[in-house]
mmCIF file of C-alpha atoms in Angstrom:
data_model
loop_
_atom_site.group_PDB
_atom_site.id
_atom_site.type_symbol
_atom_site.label_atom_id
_atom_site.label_comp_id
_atom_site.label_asym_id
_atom_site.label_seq_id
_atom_site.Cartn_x
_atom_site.Cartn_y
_atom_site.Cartn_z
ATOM 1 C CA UNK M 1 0.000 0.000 0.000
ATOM 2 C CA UNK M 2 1.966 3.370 -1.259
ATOM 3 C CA UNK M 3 1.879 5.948 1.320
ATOM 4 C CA UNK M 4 2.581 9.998 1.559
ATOM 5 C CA UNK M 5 4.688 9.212 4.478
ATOM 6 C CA UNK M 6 8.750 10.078 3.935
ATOM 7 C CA UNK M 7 11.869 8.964 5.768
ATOM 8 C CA UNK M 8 13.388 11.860 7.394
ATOM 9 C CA UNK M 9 16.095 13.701 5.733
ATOM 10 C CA UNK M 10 19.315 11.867 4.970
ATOM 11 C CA UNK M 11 18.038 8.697 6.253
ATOM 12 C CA UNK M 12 18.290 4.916 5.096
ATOM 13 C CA UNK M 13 16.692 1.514 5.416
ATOM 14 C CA UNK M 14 17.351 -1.786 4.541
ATOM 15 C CA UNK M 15 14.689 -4.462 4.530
ATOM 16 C CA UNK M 16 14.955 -8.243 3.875
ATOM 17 C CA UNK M 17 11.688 -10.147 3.563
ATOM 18 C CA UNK M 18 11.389 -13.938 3.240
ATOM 19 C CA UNK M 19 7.829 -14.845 2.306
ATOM 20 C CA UNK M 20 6.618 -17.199 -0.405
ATOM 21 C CA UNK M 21 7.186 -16.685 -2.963
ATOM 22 C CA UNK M 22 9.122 -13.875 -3.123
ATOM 23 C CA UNK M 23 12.171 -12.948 -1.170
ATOM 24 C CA UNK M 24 14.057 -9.325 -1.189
ATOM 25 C CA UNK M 25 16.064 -7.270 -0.412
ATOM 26 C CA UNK M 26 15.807 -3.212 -0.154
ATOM 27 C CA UNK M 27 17.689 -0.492 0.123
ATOM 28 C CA UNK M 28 15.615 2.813 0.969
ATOM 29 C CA UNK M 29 17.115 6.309 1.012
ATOM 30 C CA UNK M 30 15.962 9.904 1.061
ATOM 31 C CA UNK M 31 18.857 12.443 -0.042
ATOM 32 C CA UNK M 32 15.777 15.441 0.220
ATOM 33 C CA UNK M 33 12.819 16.069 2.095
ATOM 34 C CA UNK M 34 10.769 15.251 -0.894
ATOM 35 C CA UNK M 35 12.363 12.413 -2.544
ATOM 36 C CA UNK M 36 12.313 8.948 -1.624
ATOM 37 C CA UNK M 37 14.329 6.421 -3.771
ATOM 38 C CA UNK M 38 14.917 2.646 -3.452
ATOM 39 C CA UNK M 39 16.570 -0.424 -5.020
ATOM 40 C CA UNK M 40 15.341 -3.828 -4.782
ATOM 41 C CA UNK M 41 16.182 -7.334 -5.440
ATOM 42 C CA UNK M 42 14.383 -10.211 -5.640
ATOM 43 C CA UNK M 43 14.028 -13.964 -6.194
ATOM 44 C CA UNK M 44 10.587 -15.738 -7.135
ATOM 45 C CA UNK M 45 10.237 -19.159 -5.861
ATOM 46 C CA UNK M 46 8.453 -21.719 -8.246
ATOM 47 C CA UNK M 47 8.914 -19.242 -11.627
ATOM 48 C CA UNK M 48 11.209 -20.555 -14.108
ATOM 49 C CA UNK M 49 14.814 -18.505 -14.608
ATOM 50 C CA UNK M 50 14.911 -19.101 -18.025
ATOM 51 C CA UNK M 51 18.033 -20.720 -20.256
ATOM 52 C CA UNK M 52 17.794 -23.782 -18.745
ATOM 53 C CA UNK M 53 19.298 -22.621 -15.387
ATOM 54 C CA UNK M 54 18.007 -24.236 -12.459
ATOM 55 C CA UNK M 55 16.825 -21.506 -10.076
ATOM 56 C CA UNK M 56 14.541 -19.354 -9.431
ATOM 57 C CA UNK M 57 13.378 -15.948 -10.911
ATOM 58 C CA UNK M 58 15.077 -13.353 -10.457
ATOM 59 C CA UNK M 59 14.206 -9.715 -10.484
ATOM 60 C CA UNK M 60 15.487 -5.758 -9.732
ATOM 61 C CA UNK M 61 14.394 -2.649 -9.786
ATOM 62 C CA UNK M 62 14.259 0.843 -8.803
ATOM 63 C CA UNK M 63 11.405 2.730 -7.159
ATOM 64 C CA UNK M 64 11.112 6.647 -6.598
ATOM 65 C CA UNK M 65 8.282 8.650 -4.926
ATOM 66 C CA UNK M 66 8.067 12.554 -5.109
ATOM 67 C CA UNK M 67 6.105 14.484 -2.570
ATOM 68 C CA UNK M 68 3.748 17.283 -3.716
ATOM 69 C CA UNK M 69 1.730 18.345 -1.299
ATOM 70 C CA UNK M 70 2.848 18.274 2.630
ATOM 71 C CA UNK M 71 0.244 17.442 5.517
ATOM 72 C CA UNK M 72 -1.744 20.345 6.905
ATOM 73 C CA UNK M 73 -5.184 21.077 6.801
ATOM 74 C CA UNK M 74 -5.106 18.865 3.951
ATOM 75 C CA UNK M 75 -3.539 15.080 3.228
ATOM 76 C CA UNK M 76 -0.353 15.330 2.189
ATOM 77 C CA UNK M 77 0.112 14.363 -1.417
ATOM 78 C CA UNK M 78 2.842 12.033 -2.858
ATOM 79 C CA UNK M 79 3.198 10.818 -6.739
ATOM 80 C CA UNK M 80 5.552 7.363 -7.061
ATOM 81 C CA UNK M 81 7.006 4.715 -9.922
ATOM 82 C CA UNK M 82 7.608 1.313 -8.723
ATOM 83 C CA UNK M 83 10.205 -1.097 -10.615
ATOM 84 C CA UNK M 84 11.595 1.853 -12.637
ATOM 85 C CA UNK M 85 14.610 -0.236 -14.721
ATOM 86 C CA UNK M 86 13.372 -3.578 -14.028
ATOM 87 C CA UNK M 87 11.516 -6.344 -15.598
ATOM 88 C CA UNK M 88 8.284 -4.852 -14.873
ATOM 89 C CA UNK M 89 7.007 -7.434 -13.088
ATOM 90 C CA UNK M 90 6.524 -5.512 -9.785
ATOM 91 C CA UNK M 91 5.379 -2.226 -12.082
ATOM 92 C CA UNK M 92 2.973 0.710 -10.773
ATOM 93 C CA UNK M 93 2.527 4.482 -10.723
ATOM 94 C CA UNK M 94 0.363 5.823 -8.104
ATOM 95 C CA UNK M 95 -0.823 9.253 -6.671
ATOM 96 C CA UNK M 96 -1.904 8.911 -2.961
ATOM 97 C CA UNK M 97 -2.657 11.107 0.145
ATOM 98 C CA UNK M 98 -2.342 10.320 3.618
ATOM 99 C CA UNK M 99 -3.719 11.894 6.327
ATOM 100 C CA UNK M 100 -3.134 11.580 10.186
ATOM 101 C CA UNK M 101 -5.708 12.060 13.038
ATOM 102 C CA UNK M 102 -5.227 11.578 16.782
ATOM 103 C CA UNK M 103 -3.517 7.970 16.484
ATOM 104 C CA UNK M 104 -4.716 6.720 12.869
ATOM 105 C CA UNK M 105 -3.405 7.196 9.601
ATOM 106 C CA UNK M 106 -5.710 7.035 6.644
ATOM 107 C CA UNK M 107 -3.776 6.415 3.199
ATOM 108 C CA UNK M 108 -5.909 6.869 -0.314
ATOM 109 C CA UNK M 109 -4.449 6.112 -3.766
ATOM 110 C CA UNK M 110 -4.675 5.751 -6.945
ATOM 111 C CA UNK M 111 -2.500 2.645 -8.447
ATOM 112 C CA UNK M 112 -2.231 2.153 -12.020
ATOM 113 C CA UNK M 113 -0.491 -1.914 -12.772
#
C-alpha cells in the first residue's frame, strides 16, 4: 500500500523479507525532504529462470516517490514509480494522500499496474 509518508532527511533503510514466494532485499534512502528512492532485489520461488538454469526468478528494480503536497489542513500528497529499470514485473505508478488524526493514519491512492 503506497503511502505519503517520507523517511526523514538523509536517512536509510534496509529491509529483507522472506515470504513465499518472493524474497528481497531493499535499500531505501531519502537524499531530500521530498524524494524517496529505493533499489530492490528479488528472487521468485516456483517461476522458471529461463536458459535452462536451475533456479529461481530473479528480479530488480528501482522505485522513486516525489512528494507534492505536505500534511496540513489537507492530506499530504505524494506521486511514485515502482520497478523503474526492471523487468516490470513488480510495475505501478500511483498518486496517494495520507492523512493523520489523533492515532490513525488514513492512506488513499490511486495505483495504475
Amino acid at each position: 500500500m503506497p503511502t505519503a509518508r517520507f523517511y526523514v532527511v538523509s536517512s536509510s533503510a534496509f529491509t529483507v523479507y522472506r515470504g513465499d514466494p518472493d524474497r528481497k532485499i531493499t535499500i531505501t534512502m531519502m537524499p531530500y525532504d521530498w524524494l524517496e528512492a529505493s533499489i530492490f532485489y528479488t528472487s521468485i520461488k516456483g517461476r522458471p529462470y529461463g536458459s535452462g538454469f536451475n533456479q529461481d526468478y530473479k528480479d530488480k528494480g528501482f522505485n522513486f516517490k516525489l512528494r507534492i503536497l505536505e500534511e496540513d489542513i489537507f492530506p499530504a500528497v505524494a506521486i511514485g514509480i515502482n520497478d523503474l529499470g526492471g523487468t516490470g514485473l513488480y510495475s505501478s505508478e500511483y498518486i496517494v494522500g495520507s492523512y493523520g488524526l489523533n492515532n490513525i493514519d488514513f492512506h488513499f491512492s490511486i495505483v495504475c499496474w
